[in-house]
Amino acid sequence: MIDDPLRLWRRVRHLLSRRRHDAELAEEMATHHALRQRDFERDGLTPDAARHAASRVLGNQTLAAEDARAVWWATWAESAWQDVRYGLRVLRRAPAFMLVAVFGLAGGIGVCAALFSGFNALALRGFDVFEPDRLASVFTADCVDCEQPNSTGWSMAEIAYVGARARTISGLMIDDQARPDESGALSAAMVSANYFTLLGVPMVRGRPFAAGEDDLQSPTAVIVLSDRVWRERHGARDDIVGQSVRLRGVPFTVIGVAAAAFRGTSALATDAWIPVAARRLVTPNDPWVKGLATDPQQCCMQVVARLADGVSRQAAATELTALRAQVPRTRPDSSRRIVALTPFTVVGSKGPASVRRMASTFGMIGAGVGILLLLACANVANLLLARASVRQREIRLRLALGASRARVVRQLLTEGVLLAGLASLGALVIARLLPPLVLRVVTTGTLALDFSVDHRVLLATIAVASFSVMLFALAPALQATRPLIDRGPRTALRGVFLSAQVAFSLVLLVTAGLFVRSVQAGRTIAPGVAVSALDEVAVTLPATVTDSVEVRRWHTRLPELARDVGIRRSALAGDAPLRFGATRYRRVGDPAIHEVPSTAVGVGYFDVVGQRVTRGRDRAEGTGGLRELLVNDSLAAELGGAERAIGQTLVIDSVSHTIVGVVTNARDATLRNAVPVLYRTLSPLSVPRLVIRDDQGGATRLQRAIRAAESQVDVAQRAYQWYLDDALRESQGAATMAGLLGGMSLLLAALGMFGVVAYWVQQRRREIGIRVALGATRRHVTALVLGSTSRAVVSGVVVGTAGAIAAGRVVRGALFGVEPVTAPTFLLAIGVLMTAAALATVYPCWLALRIDPAESLRAD
Amino acid sequence: MPNRAADLLPGTLDLLVLEAIARGRKHGYGIAEHLRHTSDDVLHVGESSLYPALQRLLLEGWVKAEWGVSENNRRARYYTLTAAGRRQLATERQDFTHMVAAIQRVLAHD
């Protein structure tokens, strides 16, 4: 019920001065009592009789006072507050217990919250625009909520016809995302002119696109930059509007800079936006782009609608379906196709099928994460059970003093709620930090996703936390308040549970160890080239260049510019470092066709990168070298050894080539065993890159020189190391994930062990007391305590080792230069596990050693 | 058998309390005694119903309380009507008269 503000104010005031109010009420009622007594005396009763009579007439004063107080705040609220305060006191008295339980729960709840947060960012949360809930991605589909919606975007004709007539939407826009360019050049999304106005994204500089600027018949070279690009590439210069930037060599005029909070409408941050029509300037020869202007019914554009105020997606879809069917067309269209609207989120904008797929993927991960939560809850329940036997006296006392069982259970549950509440704070931190961490490890590029905690993540965390309270706190609370505490859950079952956890942690720890070692190995494996000293500079010629003379010119121009800026060692190459193409060849007199990784390199390449020509010679300069090949040691071995390889003729594309030399192996992007590589001569018709060996920052100087002298091209530079790191990225991600999960399950296993041992000690106080009385030394007691879990731990390690060997087989393919079964990794993991087990037993062991036989025997 | 507050029609106690203090401030005991006297010893209102009722009226803002000194020189809390209380009393009086008249008509109908 919503209280009227005045009354609420009175209530709050009452709560704030509750003590005074209670005292006043008591005094008031005492006066009442005294006056009644006085009147009885006047009527002739003795003072004693009058007092009794007054009490009888007036009834139960305490109850009356209680009822009067309950008017202000229901009594239950008051006692709930009491429970919370009591619970806080109890938890404060056992900080170690509290910390362990909170950490365990925070981990369990945290991974669930983090998973949801990831799902939220990808599938639920819109982009940082005005009223994102009113935006929807528009598709044509065979069906909605079905296996194969076969969704497609819209043609220009459909967009124009429907956009002009629909009443349920306030606008349609085109949002075609560009693939981020790996070379570091600017990548621009292709959007309709109303993009920024429909999204409601303000500009920090300049203006958004104007209506006429996306006319397909007369494209305009205008561009809006993202705030990030404006800051990083243009130093946030104030006069950016009107400046010219190049896109594939075509000059575009900057007309605006979008607000900083807006990072685009895809998972990765967008650099810049251009009108759809301007694509005709960037890639004029692309047939699809040509079709845009000539064929309005050409498929397809990514379309987004802003729903009119108060209109549901369902209602809009119905109208759009009807309108789309009326679009005049010259080509047949399946009349049963309907319009499907999906939420305008990272997932939703990829179509209805993607929404379904995402939900099932997250459901699967959710099951795994749920197991972690269950483990965490089971372990904390164990811990609470152990605590309950310590607090047995306190609980018995409260029950004996007249508290109902329900009341004590409520008290214990409140403590559970407090633990879960504290854990939720930790869980929110995990939910905020974990998803971007994981994504950053597995993807390149700047993420545009928003992982801040919103109301959905908050609600989900609260829901998971409440659920976990039911899991971990209810059973121990019921158990602890049973009329007669019995043995509790079977000890044998706990043993199995514990050893399963130990095994699980061991598997994860070993796997994490393997990946970590693999990353280390990947870094130290000799790549066969002088990685740290090498840089690569690549140019992208303007899209308009079709003429081979210009391409040829760069074969001499690049080395020339390099020499000008003082770079002494450089060579041309055809492919990015570590990334090979493939060539099919045939040996003379043998019809079999072989395919081999290959790359094209210029003269002097091997010398620059540090590969040695061990047999034969490097190829000749000039056109003579065009039909000469070099092979690496591995390929030479396949061709019958280095001696026999030289001089062999290989037929490539019906042209005979001769092997003139053998070079040392260099690794490819997989960094695995040395692959056979064929080195061809760089064709003068392909745009070259330049490999530079210079430790004086030559690549940067060269980049600057190219920008100055040849402003029509885009130029990018990267260190060789970047390509090496990129190759290791996946392994690194796997190592991080396995490490996180392994660490977490280790923590949980230690927690479980702690609970079990502590419980065990409590249960056997009497037995230990008798043993000590009969002469057991500290060492005996310690051995006894350690013995309680040793069987579970040892069997867990045995099972876990077997599991880890199996897991190693599975992940072998993803490892670089590491055998899946290595003694050091296993021993280290087992050592870590044993240490954790030992640490978890220290406190219960200490408790056992403190047992005073006289006291423990007297206690029962 | 004297009547008990619990037997009153629901809401009637509030009306009676408001009525009791309408003519001047009274403390709790005064209100109970006033009701007993004016009802010819029929209405006995105990602490267990009087004080929750008074707290309810305070919460609604119909009465206000201030400390004074009672006949036997004890500190006592005196209640007076607020403007809102006076309005409430008028409405409740009217409602009650209507209700009683209606009940009587039902009882008179053979």
Short mmCIF file of N, CA, C and O in Angstrom, two decimals, chain A residues 502 505-506 509-510 513 742-743 745-747 749-750 753 793 797 824-840:
data_model
loop_
_atom_site.label_atom_id
_atom_site.label_comp_id
_atom_site.label_asym_id
_atom_site.label_seq_id
_atom_site.Cartn_x
_atom_site.Cartn_y
_atom_site.Cartn_z
N VAL A 502 37.57 -32.54 -5.20
CA VAL A 502 39.03 -32.55 -5.31
C VAL A 502 39.42 -32.95 -6.74
O VAL A 502 40.26 -32.30 -7.37
N SER A 505 38.65 -30.09 -9.22
CA SER A 505 39.62 -28.99 -9.14
C SER A 505 40.93 -29.39 -9.78
O SER A 505 41.57 -28.59 -10.46
N LEU A 506 41.33 -30.65 -9.54
CA LEU A 506 42.62 -31.10 -10.07
C LEU A 506 42.60 -31.04 -11.60
O LEU A 506 43.55 -30.55 -12.22
N LEU A 509 42.85 -27.45 -12.63
CA LEU A 509 44.17 -26.88 -12.33
C LEU A 509 45.20 -27.38 -13.34
O LEU A 509 46.01 -26.60 -13.84
N VAL A 510 45.17 -28.68 -13.62
CA VAL A 510 46.15 -29.23 -14.57
C VAL A 510 45.94 -28.60 -15.94
O VAL A 510 46.88 -28.20 -16.61
N GLY A 513 47.25 -25.23 -15.97
CA GLY A 513 48.71 -25.31 -15.99
C GLY A 513 49.23 -25.58 -17.38
O GLY A 513 50.19 -24.96 -17.85
N GLY A 742 39.58 -23.05 -12.30
CA GLY A 742 40.37 -23.92 -11.44
C GLY A 742 40.57 -23.29 -10.07
O GLY A 742 40.38 -23.94 -9.04
N GLY A 743 40.91 -22.00 -10.05
CA GLY A 743 41.11 -21.30 -8.78
C GLY A 743 39.83 -21.31 -7.98
O GLY A 743 39.83 -21.56 -6.76
N SER A 745 37.27 -23.44 -8.21
CA SER A 745 36.87 -24.74 -7.70
C SER A 745 37.82 -25.18 -6.60
O SER A 745 37.43 -25.89 -5.67
N LEU A 746 39.07 -24.71 -6.67
CA LEU A 746 40.01 -25.02 -5.59
C LEU A 746 39.54 -24.37 -4.30
O LEU A 746 39.51 -24.99 -3.23
N LEU A 747 39.14 -23.13 -4.41
CA LEU A 747 38.63 -22.40 -3.24
C LEU A 747 37.43 -23.13 -2.66
O LEU A 747 37.31 -23.32 -1.44
N ALA A 749 36.64 -26.29 -3.06
CA ALA A 749 37.02 -27.58 -2.49
C ALA A 749 37.62 -27.38 -1.10
O ALA A 749 37.32 -28.13 -0.16
N ALA A 750 38.45 -26.34 -0.95
CA ALA A 750 39.06 -26.06 0.34
C ALA A 750 37.97 -25.72 1.35
O ALA A 750 38.00 -26.15 2.51
N MET A 753 36.24 -28.82 2.35
CA MET A 753 37.09 -29.60 3.24
C MET A 753 37.06 -29.03 4.65
O MET A 753 36.92 -29.74 5.63
N VAL A 793 40.52 -37.20 0.00
CA VAL A 793 41.48 -36.41 -0.78
C VAL A 793 42.29 -37.32 -1.70
O VAL A 793 42.44 -37.03 -2.89
N VAL A 797 42.41 -37.25 -5.70
CA VAL A 797 43.61 -36.99 -6.49
C VAL A 797 43.79 -38.07 -7.55
O VAL A 797 44.12 -37.78 -8.71
N PRO A 824 55.87 -32.24 -14.18
CA PRO A 824 55.91 -31.00 -13.39
C PRO A 824 54.53 -30.37 -13.24
O PRO A 824 54.16 -29.96 -12.14
N THR A 825 53.75 -30.31 -14.34
CA THR A 825 52.42 -29.70 -14.27
C THR A 825 51.55 -30.45 -13.27
O THR A 825 50.88 -29.86 -12.43
N PHE A 826 51.56 -31.78 -13.37
CA PHE A 826 50.73 -32.59 -12.48
C PHE A 826 51.16 -32.42 -11.03
O PHE A 826 50.34 -32.23 -10.14
N LEU A 827 52.49 -32.51 -10.81
CA LEU A 827 52.98 -32.42 -9.43
C LEU A 827 52.65 -31.07 -8.83
O LEU A 827 52.23 -30.96 -7.67
N LEU A 828 52.79 -30.03 -9.64
CA LEU A 828 52.51 -28.68 -9.15
C LEU A 828 51.04 -28.57 -8.76
O LEU A 828 50.69 -28.09 -7.67
N ALA A 829 50.17 -29.07 -9.66
CA ALA A 829 48.73 -28.96 -9.38
C ALA A 829 48.37 -29.75 -8.13
O ALA A 829 47.62 -29.27 -7.27
N ILE A 830 48.92 -30.97 -8.02
CA ILE A 830 48.62 -31.78 -6.83
C ILE A 830 49.16 -31.09 -5.58
O ILE A 830 48.51 -31.06 -4.54
N GLY A 831 50.36 -30.49 -5.73
CA GLY A 831 50.95 -29.76 -4.60
C GLY A 831 50.05 -28.62 -4.15
O GLY A 831 49.78 -28.46 -2.96
N VAL A 832 49.56 -27.85 -5.12
CA VAL A 832 48.69 -26.71 -4.79
C VAL A 832 47.44 -27.22 -4.08
O VAL A 832 47.01 -26.68 -3.05
N LEU A 833 46.90 -28.30 -4.59
CA LEU A 833 45.67 -28.88 -4.02
C LEU A 833 45.92 -29.34 -2.59
O LEU A 833 45.12 -29.08 -1.68
N MET A 834 47.05 -30.03 -2.38
CA MET A 834 47.38 -30.54 -1.05
C MET A 834 47.58 -29.39 -0.07
O MET A 834 47.18 -29.46 1.08
N THR A 835 48.25 -28.34 -0.56
CA THR A 835 48.49 -27.19 0.31
C THR A 835 47.16 -26.58 0.74
O THR A 835 46.95 -26.27 1.91
N ALA A 836 46.25 -26.44 -0.26
CA ALA A 836 44.95 -25.87 0.07
C ALA A 836 44.23 -26.76 1.08
O ALA A 836 43.63 -26.28 2.04
N ALA A 837 44.34 -28.09 0.86
CA ALA A 837 43.69 -29.03 1.78
C ALA A 837 44.27 -28.87 3.18
O ALA A 837 43.55 -28.82 4.18
N ALA A 838 45.60 -28.77 3.25
CA ALA A 838 46.26 -28.63 4.55
C ALA A 838 45.82 -27.34 5.23
O ALA A 838 45.48 -27.34 6.42
N LEU A 839 45.79 -26.24 4.46
CA LEU A 839 45.38 -24.95 5.04
C LEU A 839 43.95 -25.03 5.57
O LEU A 839 43.64 -24.49 6.63
N ALA A 840 43.10 -25.75 4.81
CA ALA A 840 41.70 -25.84 5.21
C ALA A 840 41.55 -26.64 6.50
O ALA A 840 40.57 -26.49 7.22
#
